[in-house]
Every structure is written in C-alpha cells, then in structure tokens.
Tab-separated table of C-alpha atoms in Angstrom:
chain	number	residue	atom	x	y	z
A	684	ASP	CA	-38.494	-24.124	28.501
A	685	ALA	CA	-37.678	-25.954	31.691
A	686	LYS	CA	-35.719	-29.162	31.234
A	687	THR	CA	-37.333	-30.819	34.236
A	688	THR	CA	-40.685	-32.450	34.963
A	689	GLN	CA	-42.216	-32.512	38.433
A	690	PRO	CA	-45.610	-33.529	39.817
A	691	PRO	CA	-47.747	-30.412	40.352
A	692	SER	CA	-48.604	-31.217	43.950
A	693	MET	CA	-47.856	-33.588	46.813
A	694	ASP	CA	-48.972	-34.060	50.407
A	695	CYS	CA	-46.968	-35.361	53.333
A	696	ALA	CA	-47.710	-35.868	57.010
A	697	GLU	CA	-45.779	-33.827	59.522
A	698	GLY	CA	-42.787	-35.726	60.880
A	699	ARG	CA	-42.599	-38.076	57.934
A	700	ALA	CA	-40.063	-37.993	55.116
A	701	ALA	CA	-41.124	-36.026	52.054
A	702	ASN	CA	-39.776	-37.444	48.796
A	703	LEU	CA	-40.058	-35.106	45.816
A	704	PRO	CA	-39.276	-36.616	42.407
A	705	CYS	CA	-37.905	-34.852	39.359
A	706	ASN	CA	-37.293	-36.068	35.829
A	707	HIS	CA	-34.508	-34.515	33.731
A	708	SER	CA	-34.019	-37.017	30.952
A	709	THR	CA	-32.194	-34.572	28.646
A	710	ILE	CA	-29.641	-33.437	31.196
A	711	SER	CA	-26.159	-32.826	29.823
A	712	GLY	CA	-22.963	-34.152	31.336
A	713	ASN	CA	-21.905	-30.763	32.695
A	714	GLU	CA	-25.289	-29.795	34.133
A	715	TYR	CA	-25.986	-29.880	37.826
A	716	VAL	CA	-29.333	-30.578	39.465
A	717	TYR	CA	-30.467	-27.784	41.771
A	718	TRP	CA	-33.381	-27.585	44.155
A	719	TYR	CA	-34.949	-24.371	45.371
A	720	ARG	CA	-38.123	-23.789	47.296
A	721	GLN	CA	-40.415	-20.807	47.548
A	722	ILE	CA	-42.572	-20.212	50.539
A	723	HIS	CA	-45.625	-18.102	49.807
A	724	SER	CA	-44.779	-14.483	48.927
A	725	GLN	CA	-41.060	-14.930	49.593
A	726	GLY	CA	-38.038	-15.200	47.321
A	727	PRO	CA	-36.802	-18.652	46.299
A	728	GLN	CA	-34.481	-20.330	48.788
A	729	TYR	CA	-31.589	-22.567	47.775
A	730	ILE	CA	-31.783	-26.079	49.199
A	731	ILE	CA	-29.139	-28.283	47.624
A	732	HIS	CA	-27.439	-29.196	44.375
A	733	GLY	CA	-25.448	-32.089	42.949
A	734	LEU	CA	-23.813	-33.444	39.821
A	735	LYS	CA	-23.892	-37.224	40.052
A	736	ASN	CA	-23.177	-38.203	43.629
A	737	ASN	CA	-25.791	-38.133	46.328
A	738	GLU	CA	-25.604	-35.043	48.476
A	739	THR	CA	-26.759	-34.193	51.977
A	740	ASN	CA	-26.839	-30.989	53.953
A	741	GLU	CA	-28.662	-29.674	56.991
A	742	MET	CA	-31.858	-29.139	55.019
A	743	ALA	CA	-32.220	-32.142	52.764
A	744	SER	CA	-30.737	-35.041	50.835
A	745	LEU	CA	-30.483	-35.296	47.071
A	746	ILE	CA	-30.488	-38.696	45.407
A	747	ILE	CA	-29.497	-38.741	41.723
A	748	THR	CA	-29.955	-41.898	39.684
A	749	GLU	CA	-26.907	-43.457	38.096
A	750	ASP	CA	-28.016	-42.449	34.582
A	751	ARG	CA	-28.732	-38.929	35.946
A	752	LYS	CA	-32.104	-38.822	34.252
A	753	SER	CA	-34.006	-38.351	37.475
A	754	SER	CA	-33.504	-37.319	41.059
A	755	THR	CA	-35.327	-37.187	44.373
A	756	LEU	CA	-35.202	-34.516	47.023
A	757	ILE	CA	-35.741	-35.893	50.494
A	758	LEU	CA	-36.830	-33.820	53.482
A	759	PRO	CA	-36.212	-36.350	56.246
A	760	HIS	CA	-38.589	-35.031	58.903
A	761	ALA	CA	-41.050	-32.640	57.310
A	762	THR	CA	-42.501	-29.811	59.374
A	763	LEU	CA	-45.349	-27.426	58.651
A	764	ARG	CA	-42.750	-24.794	57.713
A	765	ASP	CA	-41.677	-26.977	54.796
A	766	THR	CA	-44.961	-26.246	53.021
A	767	ALA	CA	-43.818	-24.507	49.829
A	768	VAL	CA	-43.367	-24.828	46.075
A	769	TYR	CA	-40.256	-26.869	45.302
A	770	TYR	CA	-38.394	-26.292	42.045
A	771	CYS	CA	-36.008	-28.744	40.429
A	772	ILE	CA	-33.643	-27.034	37.975
A	773	VAL	CA	-30.727	-28.153	35.838
A	774	ARG	CA	-27.949	-25.668	35.280
A	775	VAL	CA	-24.377	-25.501	34.148
A	776	ALA	CA	-22.322	-24.311	37.104
A	777	GLY	CA	-18.999	-22.609	37.295
A	778	ILE	CA	-19.368	-20.367	34.275
A	779	GLN	CA	-18.337	-16.897	35.290
A	780	GLY	CA	-21.372	-14.741	35.815
A	781	ALA	CA	-23.857	-17.327	34.607
A	782	GLN	CA	-26.929	-17.126	36.794
A	783	LYS	CA	-29.789	-18.123	34.542
A	784	LEU	CA	-32.128	-20.531	36.242
A	785	VAL	CA	-34.986	-21.929	34.182
A	786	PHE	CA	-37.858	-22.541	36.586
A	787	GLY	CA	-40.711	-24.854	35.712
A	788	GLN	CA	-44.013	-25.029	37.551
A	789	GLY	CA	-42.522	-26.850	40.514
A	790	THR	CA	-44.231	-29.134	43.030
A	791	ARG	CA	-46.517	-27.614	45.594
A	792	LEU	CA	-45.757	-29.594	48.766
A	793	THR	CA	-48.281	-29.410	51.569
A	794	ILE	CA	-47.313	-30.732	54.982
A	795	ASN	CA	-50.356	-31.812	56.958
A	796	PRO	CA	-50.553	-31.881	60.776
B	280	GLU	CA	-31.436	-13.960	55.710
B	281	THR	CA	-29.820	-13.903	52.283
B	282	GLY	CA	-28.234	-10.472	52.554
B	283	VAL	CA	-30.161	-9.334	49.483
B	284	THR	CA	-32.530	-6.417	49.993
B	285	GLN	CA	-35.098	-5.160	47.506
B	286	SER	CA	-37.133	-1.969	47.458
B	287	PRO	CA	-39.878	-1.043	47.308
B	288	THR	CA	-41.718	-4.127	48.508
B	289	HIS	CA	-44.981	-3.111	46.871
B	290	LEU	CA	-45.917	-0.446	44.371
B	291	ILE	CA	-48.748	0.481	42.053
B	292	LYS	CA	-48.294	2.139	38.674
B	293	THR	CA	-50.538	2.936	35.735
B	294	ARG	CA	-50.134	1.761	32.179
B	295	GLY	CA	-47.532	3.750	30.249
B	296	GLN	CA	-45.571	4.849	33.308
B	297	GLN	CA	-41.986	3.943	34.126
B	298	VAL	CA	-40.722	2.124	37.217
B	299	THR	CA	-37.349	1.589	38.891
B	300	LEU	CA	-36.793	-1.292	41.276
B	301	ARG	CA	-33.724	-1.557	43.462
B	302	CYS	CA	-31.611	-4.353	44.860
B	303	SER	CA	-28.653	-4.262	47.225
B	304	SER	CA	-26.395	-7.041	48.424
B	305	GLN	CA	-23.356	-7.595	50.593
B	306	SER	CA	-19.796	-7.356	49.399
B	307	GLY	CA	-18.579	-10.479	47.661
B	308	HIS	CA	-21.729	-10.831	45.565
B	309	ASN	CA	-20.316	-9.933	42.197
B	310	THR	CA	-23.152	-10.823	39.860
B	311	VAL	CA	-26.833	-9.977	39.903
B	312	SER	CA	-29.781	-11.248	37.938
B	313	TRP	CA	-33.420	-10.264	37.795
B	314	TYR	CA	-36.473	-12.452	37.485
B	315	GLN	CA	-40.145	-11.795	36.820
B	316	GLN	CA	-42.700	-14.022	38.502
B	317	ALA	CA	-46.306	-13.753	37.393
B	318	LEU	CA	-49.002	-15.019	39.726
B	319	GLY	CA	-49.038	-18.808	39.863
B	320	GLN	CA	-45.951	-19.191	37.655
B	321	GLY	CA	-42.293	-19.914	38.273
B	322	PRO	CA	-39.797	-17.039	38.029
B	323	GLN	CA	-38.670	-16.095	34.523
B	324	PHE	CA	-35.125	-14.888	33.879
B	325	ILE	CA	-34.933	-11.288	32.649
B	326	PHE	CA	-31.193	-10.556	32.533
B	327	GLN	CA	-27.977	-10.698	34.501
B	328	TYR	CA	-25.121	-8.281	35.172
B	329	TYR	CA	-21.491	-9.007	35.864
B	330	ARG	CA	-18.929	-6.299	36.512
B	331	GLU	CA	-21.542	-3.660	35.676
B	332	GLU	CA	-22.286	-5.031	32.209
B	333	GLU	CA	-25.224	-7.055	30.967
B	334	ASN	CA	-23.976	-10.481	29.972
B	335	GLY	CA	-27.123	-12.515	29.551
B	336	ARG	CA	-30.745	-11.812	28.724
B	337	GLY	CA	-33.967	-13.724	28.620
B	338	ASN	CA	-36.923	-13.229	26.302
B	339	PHE	CA	-37.824	-9.722	27.450
B	340	PRO	CA	-38.145	-6.581	25.302
B	341	PRO	CA	-35.671	-3.671	25.445
B	342	ARG	CA	-38.007	-1.619	27.617
B	343	PHE	CA	-36.694	-3.812	30.432
B	344	SER	CA	-33.245	-2.485	31.276
B	345	GLY	CA	-30.900	-2.541	34.205
B	346	LEU	CA	-27.829	-1.176	35.905
B	347	GLN	CA	-25.276	-2.630	38.273
B	348	PHE	CA	-23.177	-0.354	40.468
B	349	PRO	CA	-19.722	-0.830	42.050
B	350	ASN	CA	-21.276	-0.893	45.545
B	351	TYR	CA	-23.065	-4.205	44.791
B	352	SER	CA	-26.417	-2.526	44.188
B	353	SER	CA	-28.529	-2.883	41.073
B	354	GLU	CA	-31.596	-1.425	39.391
B	355	LEU	CA	-34.282	-2.806	37.121
B	356	ASN	CA	-36.043	-0.231	34.966
B	357	VAL	CA	-39.214	-0.885	33.028
B	358	ASN	CA	-40.533	1.718	30.603
B	359	ALA	CA	-43.981	2.035	29.048
B	360	LEU	CA	-45.578	-0.279	31.595
B	361	GLU	CA	-48.191	-2.731	30.376
B	362	LEU	CA	-50.842	-4.549	32.376
B	363	ASP	CA	-48.968	-7.840	31.898
B	364	ASP	CA	-45.956	-6.384	33.680
B	365	SER	CA	-47.828	-6.879	36.946
B	366	ALA	CA	-45.689	-9.433	38.787
B	367	LEU	CA	-43.249	-10.106	41.571
B	368	TYR	CA	-39.760	-8.983	40.542
B	369	LEU	CA	-36.918	-10.877	42.151
B	370	CYS	CA	-33.271	-9.986	42.401
B	371	ALA	CA	-30.675	-12.742	42.827
B	372	THR	CA	-26.960	-12.526	43.493
B	373	LYS	CA	-24.031	-14.899	43.422
B	374	LEU	CA	-20.819	-14.994	45.388
B	375	VAL	CA	-17.503	-14.351	43.704
B	376	ARG	CA	-16.581	-17.884	44.691
B	377	ASP	CA	-19.259	-19.872	42.873
B	378	THR	CA	-20.841	-22.166	45.425
B	379	GLY	CA	-23.698	-22.891	43.064
B	380	GLU	CA	-26.146	-20.997	45.232
B	381	LEU	CA	-28.090	-17.942	44.174
B	382	PHE	CA	-29.268	-15.634	46.938
B	383	PHE	CA	-32.710	-14.187	46.271
B	384	GLY	CA	-34.306	-11.117	47.750
B	385	GLU	CA	-37.915	-11.059	48.908
B	386	GLY	CA	-39.023	-9.295	45.752
B	387	SER	CA	-40.890	-6.176	44.695
B	388	ARG	CA	-44.540	-6.682	43.854
B	389	LEU	CA	-45.589	-4.412	41.004
B	390	THR	CA	-49.213	-3.835	40.097
B	391	VAL	CA	-49.990	-2.032	36.852
B	392	LEU	CA	-53.485	-0.588	36.538
C-alpha cells in the first residue's frame, strides 16, 4: 500500500501557483519524498525529490515540513501543459538497484484557462 | 525525452496467449523495472532487474517473467494471458549514479480479449 495520502483532484487557474499537498505521516528517517507526474497516456515523469530540506529545480519547488509528515509541491506559474496526475511517493534512495516505487491514486490537477 | 523506448506501443492478444514486451535504454542505465498500470489506477511494481538478475518483485504471479540483457535492453514476458492483464506496461530505468530519478518509457498498452 502507498504510504502517502493526496487529494483526488484539484483545479488551478493558468498562471497561478499550484500547491499540491501530500501527507506521509509514517515516513521513515531514511525515506525521501518523490514527486512524479503522468500526463494522459504517457509514462510518469520525474519532477523533484527531497529528504528534509526544501528543494527547487526548473520545474517545481518542494516544501517539506520540519516533522517530515507532510509536503507540498509547488508549480509556481501553472500552464495548461501542467494538467496531469501528480504522484507523491516515499522511497528509500541509494540502495543499489532498488527501484520500487509505490504509487497511490495521485492528485488529478486540472489547469483552467 | 527519457531515452527509454518501449515496443510495441499497442497490441491485442486473446486469453491464454503469451506476450513479450520490450524496453531499451541508453548506456549508463544499469537497472530496469517494470510496472503495470490498469485503467484509472497508479502504476504497480512488477519486478526489477540489476546486472541481468531479478532482485525485487511485487505481488505478481510467476507467469510474469523478465530478462535483462547486457546491451541495456529488457523484456517482460506474460504467459497464459488473462483478461485482467489488460493494462499499460511501463518500463523504468535508473542511472548507475543514483540521482534518485527513474526514467520511464511511454509504455506498451496491452488489450486481452
């Protein structure tokens, strides 16, 4: 079972910031928080990951609470192409060969014109 | 572009038949995993291969099997197809240097009639 809880759907206006929450209250100390998204009929796309510090890259920002029990993915200026299902996943990184991602239902984000 | 290519993109089989799905990636991607994604669900981990050996498996029966080859390609084989095997099958690879990112292909959509 997935160790994360996300709202099933969200809407956001084009050009505004999209804030996607995720709860992971049972996260272990060595587990990272990952975000992937899946645009309709395509393979999942990596967005960002972090352990306990906030992270930012060209796609998004990841804010992790101090107790690490929840996080928020921020798309600063959402476009119509950001419409997708967003998955929050916790995973132990760095183990040789370990690739198992446990996907939940994700959040279906719709960006409206 | 993730550098991960899957074939075929679509195929139709009948119950009881066997199917082979293929995945190829660029050099430097030393591990491969396979996922099954039923309609409306998140991807489910099938198994992973590292250095041509299976080293992790999800809750899938033995009729799901795989191979990894030295040229960074991989196969997923499913015997005795059942109607519930209809799904999108995704291949994911990881770099030798673990950046935390999995690179997914676009998937092979299998329909079992």
